[in-house]
CSV table of C-alpha atoms in Angstrom, one decimal:
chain,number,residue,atom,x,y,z
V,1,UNK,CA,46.7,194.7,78.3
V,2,UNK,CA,47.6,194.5,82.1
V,3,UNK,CA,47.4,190.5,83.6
V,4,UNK,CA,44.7,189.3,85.4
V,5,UNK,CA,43.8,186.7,87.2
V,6,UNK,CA,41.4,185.5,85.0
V,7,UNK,CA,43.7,185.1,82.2
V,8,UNK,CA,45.2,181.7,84.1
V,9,UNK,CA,43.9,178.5,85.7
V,10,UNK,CA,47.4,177.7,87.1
V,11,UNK,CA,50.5,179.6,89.3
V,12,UNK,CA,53.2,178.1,89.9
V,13,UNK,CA,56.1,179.6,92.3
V,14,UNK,CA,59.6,179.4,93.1
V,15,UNK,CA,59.6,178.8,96.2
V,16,UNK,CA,63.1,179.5,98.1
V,17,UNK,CA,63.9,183.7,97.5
V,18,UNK,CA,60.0,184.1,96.6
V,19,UNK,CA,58.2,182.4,99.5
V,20,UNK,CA,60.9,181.4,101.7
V,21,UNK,CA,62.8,184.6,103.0
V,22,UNK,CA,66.1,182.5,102.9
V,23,UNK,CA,68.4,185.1,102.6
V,24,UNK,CA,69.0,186.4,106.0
V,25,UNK,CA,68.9,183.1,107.3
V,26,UNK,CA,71.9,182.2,104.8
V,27,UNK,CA,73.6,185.4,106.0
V,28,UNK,CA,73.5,184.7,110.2
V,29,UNK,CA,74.4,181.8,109.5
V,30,UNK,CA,78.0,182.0,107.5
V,31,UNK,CA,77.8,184.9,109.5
V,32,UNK,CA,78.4,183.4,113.0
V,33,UNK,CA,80.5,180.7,111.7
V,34,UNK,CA,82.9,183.6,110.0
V,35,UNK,CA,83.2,185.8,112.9
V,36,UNK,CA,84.1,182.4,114.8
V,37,UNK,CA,87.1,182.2,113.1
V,38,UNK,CA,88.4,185.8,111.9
V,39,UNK,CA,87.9,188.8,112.7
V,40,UNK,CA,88.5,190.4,109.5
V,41,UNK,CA,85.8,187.9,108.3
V,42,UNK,CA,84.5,188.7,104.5
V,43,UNK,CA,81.6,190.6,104.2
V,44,UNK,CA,78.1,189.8,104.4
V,45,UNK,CA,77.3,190.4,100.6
V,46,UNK,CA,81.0,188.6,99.8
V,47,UNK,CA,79.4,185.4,101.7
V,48,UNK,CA,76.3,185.6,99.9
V,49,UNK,CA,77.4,186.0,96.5
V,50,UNK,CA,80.2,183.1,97.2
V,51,UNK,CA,77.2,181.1,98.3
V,52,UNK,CA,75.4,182.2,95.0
V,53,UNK,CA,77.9,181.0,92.7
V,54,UNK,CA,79.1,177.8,94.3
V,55,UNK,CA,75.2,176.4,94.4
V,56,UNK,CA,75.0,177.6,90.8
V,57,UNK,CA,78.1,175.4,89.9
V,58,UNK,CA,76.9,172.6,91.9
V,59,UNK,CA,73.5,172.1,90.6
V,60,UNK,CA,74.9,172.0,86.8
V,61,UNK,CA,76.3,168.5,87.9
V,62,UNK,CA,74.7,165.5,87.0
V,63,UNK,CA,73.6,163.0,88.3
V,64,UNK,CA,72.2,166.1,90.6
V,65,UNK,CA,73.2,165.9,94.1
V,66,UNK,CA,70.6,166.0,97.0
V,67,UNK,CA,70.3,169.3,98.2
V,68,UNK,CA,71.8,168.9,101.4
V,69,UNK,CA,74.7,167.4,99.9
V,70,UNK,CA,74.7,170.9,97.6
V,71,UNK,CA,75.0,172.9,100.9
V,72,UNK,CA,77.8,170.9,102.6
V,73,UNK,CA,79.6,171.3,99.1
V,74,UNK,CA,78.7,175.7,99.0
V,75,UNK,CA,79.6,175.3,102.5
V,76,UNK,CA,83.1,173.5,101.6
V,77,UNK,CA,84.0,175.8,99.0
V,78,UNK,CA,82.9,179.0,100.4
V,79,UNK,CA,85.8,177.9,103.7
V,80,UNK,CA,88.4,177.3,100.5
V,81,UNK,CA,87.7,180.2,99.2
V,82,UNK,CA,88.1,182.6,102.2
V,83,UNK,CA,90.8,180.2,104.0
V,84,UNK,CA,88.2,179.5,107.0
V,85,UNK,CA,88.1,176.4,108.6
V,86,UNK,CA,84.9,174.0,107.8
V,87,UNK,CA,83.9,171.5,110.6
V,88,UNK,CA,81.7,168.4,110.0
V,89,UNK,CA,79.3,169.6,113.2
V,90,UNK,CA,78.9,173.2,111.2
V,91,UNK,CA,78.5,171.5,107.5
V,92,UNK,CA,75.8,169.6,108.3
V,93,UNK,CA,74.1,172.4,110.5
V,94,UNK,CA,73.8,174.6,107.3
V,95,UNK,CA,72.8,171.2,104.9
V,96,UNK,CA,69.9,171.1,107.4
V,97,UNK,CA,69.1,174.9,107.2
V,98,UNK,CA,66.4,174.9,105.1
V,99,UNK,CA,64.1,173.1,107.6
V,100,UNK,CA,64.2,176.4,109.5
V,101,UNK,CA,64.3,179.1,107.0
V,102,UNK,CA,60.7,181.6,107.6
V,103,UNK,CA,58.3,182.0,105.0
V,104,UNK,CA,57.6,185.7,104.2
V,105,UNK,CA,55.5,187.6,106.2
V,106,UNK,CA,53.0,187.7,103.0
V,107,UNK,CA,53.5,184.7,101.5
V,108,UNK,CA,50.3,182.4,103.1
V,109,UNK,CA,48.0,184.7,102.6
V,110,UNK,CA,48.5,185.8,99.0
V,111,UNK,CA,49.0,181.9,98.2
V,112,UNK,CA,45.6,181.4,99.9
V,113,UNK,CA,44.0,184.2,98.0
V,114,UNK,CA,45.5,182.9,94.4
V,115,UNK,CA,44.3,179.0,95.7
V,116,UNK,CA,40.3,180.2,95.8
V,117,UNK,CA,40.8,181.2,91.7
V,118,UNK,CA,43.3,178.7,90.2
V,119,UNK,CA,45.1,175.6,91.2
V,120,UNK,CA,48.9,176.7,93.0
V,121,UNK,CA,52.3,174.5,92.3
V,122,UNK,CA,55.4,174.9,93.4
V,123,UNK,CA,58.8,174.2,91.7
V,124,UNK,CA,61.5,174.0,93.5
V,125,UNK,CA,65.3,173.5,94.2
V,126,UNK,CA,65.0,171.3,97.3
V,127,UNK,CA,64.8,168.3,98.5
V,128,UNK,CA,61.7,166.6,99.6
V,129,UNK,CA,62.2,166.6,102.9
V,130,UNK,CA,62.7,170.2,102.6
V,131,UNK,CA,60.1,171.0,101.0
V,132,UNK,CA,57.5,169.6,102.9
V,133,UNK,CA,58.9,171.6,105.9
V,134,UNK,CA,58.1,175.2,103.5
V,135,UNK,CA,54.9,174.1,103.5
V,136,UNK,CA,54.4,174.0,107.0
V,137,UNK,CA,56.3,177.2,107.4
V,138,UNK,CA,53.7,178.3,104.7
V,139,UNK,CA,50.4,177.0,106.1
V,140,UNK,CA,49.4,175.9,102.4
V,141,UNK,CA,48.8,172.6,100.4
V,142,UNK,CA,49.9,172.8,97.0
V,143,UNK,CA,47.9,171.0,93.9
V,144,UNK,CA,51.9,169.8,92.5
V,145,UNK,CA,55.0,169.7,93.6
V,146,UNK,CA,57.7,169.6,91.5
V,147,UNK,CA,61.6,169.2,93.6
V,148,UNK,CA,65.2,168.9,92.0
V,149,UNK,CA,65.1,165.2,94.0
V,150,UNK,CA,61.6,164.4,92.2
V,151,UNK,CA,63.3,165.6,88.3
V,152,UNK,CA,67.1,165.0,89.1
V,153,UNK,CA,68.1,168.6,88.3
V,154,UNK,CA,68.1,171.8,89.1
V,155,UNK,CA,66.3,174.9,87.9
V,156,UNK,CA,67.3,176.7,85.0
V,157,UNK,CA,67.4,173.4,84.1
V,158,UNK,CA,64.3,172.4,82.2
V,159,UNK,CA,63.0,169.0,83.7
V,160,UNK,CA,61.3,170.7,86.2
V,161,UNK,CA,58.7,173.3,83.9
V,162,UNK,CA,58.3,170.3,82.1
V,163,UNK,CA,57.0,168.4,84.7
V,164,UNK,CA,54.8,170.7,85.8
V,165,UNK,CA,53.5,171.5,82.9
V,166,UNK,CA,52.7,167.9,82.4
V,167,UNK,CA,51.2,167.7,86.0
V,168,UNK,CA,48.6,170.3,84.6
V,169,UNK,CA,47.8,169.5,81.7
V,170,UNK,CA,46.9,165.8,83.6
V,171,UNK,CA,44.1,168.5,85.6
V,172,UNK,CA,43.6,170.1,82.1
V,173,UNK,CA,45.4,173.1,82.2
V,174,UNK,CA,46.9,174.4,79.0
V,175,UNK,CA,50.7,175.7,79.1
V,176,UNK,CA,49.1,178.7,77.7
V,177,UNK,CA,46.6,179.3,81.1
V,178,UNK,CA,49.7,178.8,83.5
V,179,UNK,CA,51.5,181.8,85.4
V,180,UNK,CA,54.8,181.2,86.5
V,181,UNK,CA,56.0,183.4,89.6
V,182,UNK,CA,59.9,183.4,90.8
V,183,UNK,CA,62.5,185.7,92.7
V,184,UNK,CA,65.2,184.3,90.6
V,185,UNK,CA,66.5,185.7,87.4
V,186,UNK,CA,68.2,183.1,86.5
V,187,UNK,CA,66.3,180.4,87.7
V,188,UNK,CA,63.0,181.3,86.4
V,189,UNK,CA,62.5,184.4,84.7
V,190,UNK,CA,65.0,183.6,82.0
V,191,UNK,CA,64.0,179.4,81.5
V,192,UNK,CA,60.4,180.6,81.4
V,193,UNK,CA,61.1,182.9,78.8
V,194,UNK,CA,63.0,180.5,76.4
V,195,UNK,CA,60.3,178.0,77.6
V,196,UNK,CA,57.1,180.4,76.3
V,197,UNK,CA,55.6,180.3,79.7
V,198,UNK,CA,54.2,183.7,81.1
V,199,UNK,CA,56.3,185.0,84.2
V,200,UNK,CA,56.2,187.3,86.5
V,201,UNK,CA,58.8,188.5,88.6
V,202,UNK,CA,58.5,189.2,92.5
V,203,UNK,CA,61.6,191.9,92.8
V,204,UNK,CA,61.9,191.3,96.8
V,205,UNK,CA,63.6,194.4,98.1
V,206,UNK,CA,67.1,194.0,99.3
V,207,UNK,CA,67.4,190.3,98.3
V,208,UNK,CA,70.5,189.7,96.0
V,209,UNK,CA,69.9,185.6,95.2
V,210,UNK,CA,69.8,184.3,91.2
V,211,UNK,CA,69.8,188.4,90.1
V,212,UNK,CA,72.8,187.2,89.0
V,213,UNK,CA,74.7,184.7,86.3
V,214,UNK,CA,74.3,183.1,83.8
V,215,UNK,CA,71.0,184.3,81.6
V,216,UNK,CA,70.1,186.4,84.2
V,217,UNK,CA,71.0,189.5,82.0
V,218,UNK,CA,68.3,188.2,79.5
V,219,UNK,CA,65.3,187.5,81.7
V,220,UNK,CA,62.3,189.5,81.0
V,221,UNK,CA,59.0,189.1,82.7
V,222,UNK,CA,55.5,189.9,82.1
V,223,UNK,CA,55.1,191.3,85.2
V,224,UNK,CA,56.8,192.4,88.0
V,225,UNK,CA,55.9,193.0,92.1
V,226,UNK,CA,57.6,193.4,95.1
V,227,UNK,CA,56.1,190.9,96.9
V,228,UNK,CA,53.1,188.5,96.7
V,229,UNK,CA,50.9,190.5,98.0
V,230,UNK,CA,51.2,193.2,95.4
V,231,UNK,CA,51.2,190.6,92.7
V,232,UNK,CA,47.9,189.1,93.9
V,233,UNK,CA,46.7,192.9,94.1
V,234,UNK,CA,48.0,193.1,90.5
V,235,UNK,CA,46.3,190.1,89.1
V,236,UNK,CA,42.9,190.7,91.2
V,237,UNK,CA,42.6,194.6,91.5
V,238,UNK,CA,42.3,193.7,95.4
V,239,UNK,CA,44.3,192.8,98.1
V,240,UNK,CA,45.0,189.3,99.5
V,241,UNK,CA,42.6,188.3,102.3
V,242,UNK,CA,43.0,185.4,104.3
């Protein structure tokens, strides 16, 4: 039987890869700074992937680190590893990215759509701070939040579907009535999985982010879209309306 809406009171996103096109943003960026300093710069898809695996490492520390202080460390290791020289004025311009990064063209209005059915969350590997400027850039008010700062870890890490699961079953929502939704592999798809939740898995075209490492191989969702808008015209039979 095909998902619908119905079947949930509760979705809960990813927010960063799925909502927040972050990608090229992360891309300009190391971009300019590269070309700065070499012209035989790496590649974009060599940045990116450095960029992939250093947060990856990072977030497995504990105590977690802020995640600012997780970009000024990718940003670090990603000069060590292609010999490029990392500035204090250019570290902390990428630790305060995020701020800036654009929510997908798609994103408010599916969110919106999903909001009139069933309460919306969003977990997250942000900061705060951060994450209350994707809302803006999203338009929408969440009914929870859940951040790395507010559990102390990072997603695949479990503290955070915990939490949220406890923050709905406080509004009476059942584990069984919640949809998770995430871009990432190995951030979501796979800890949902192992956790029982239902998933589905919005397969952003030409987006590369947590497709990657470490369980990634051994994520299997429900349901998979390319965006939020054909998810919502999965779950609904119609399409999002604002």
């Amino acid at each position: 039987m095909p998902l619908r809406l119905s079947d949930f009171d509760a979705v809960t996103f990813d927010v960063f890869g799925t909502l927040i096109d972050w990608e090229p943003a992360i891309i300009a960026f190391l971009r300019r700074w590269a070309d700065g300093h070499d012209r035989s710069a790496p590649s974009d898809a060599e940045l990116l992937m450095a960029f992939d695996r250093a947060r990856a490492a990072f977030q497995t520390e504990r105590p977690a680190h802020l995640y600012p202080d997780i970009l000024r460390r990718c940003f670090d290791h990603i000069a060590a590893e292609f010999g490029i020289p990392a500035d204090t004025a250019t570290r902390d311009a990428f630790a305060a990215s995020p701020h800036a990064w654009p929510a997908y063209a798609d994103s408010h209005v599916g969110l919106a759509t999903l909001q009139r059915h069933a309460k919306i969350g969003a977990l997250s590997n942000i900061d705060d701070a951060s994450l209350q400027s994707a809302c803006r850039h999203l338009d929408i008010r969440f009914d929870i939040l859940v951040t790395a700062e507010r559990v102390g870890a990072y997603k695949p890490d479990w503290p955070h579907f915990h939490t949220a699961i406890a923050d709905l079953e406080a509004l009476g929502i059942p584990r069984g009535r919640i949809l998770h939704v995430g871009q990432s592999l190995r951030a979501d798809i796979t800890p949902a999985n192992r956790l029982g939740l239902t998933c589905a898995w919005i397969n952003r075209p030409g987006r590369a982010l947590g497709l990657s490492g470490e369980g990634a191989a051994q994520a299997r969702p429900d349901l998979t879209a390319s965006s939020v808008a054909a998810l919502v015209a999965m779950l609904t039979g119609e399409q999002a309306i604002a």
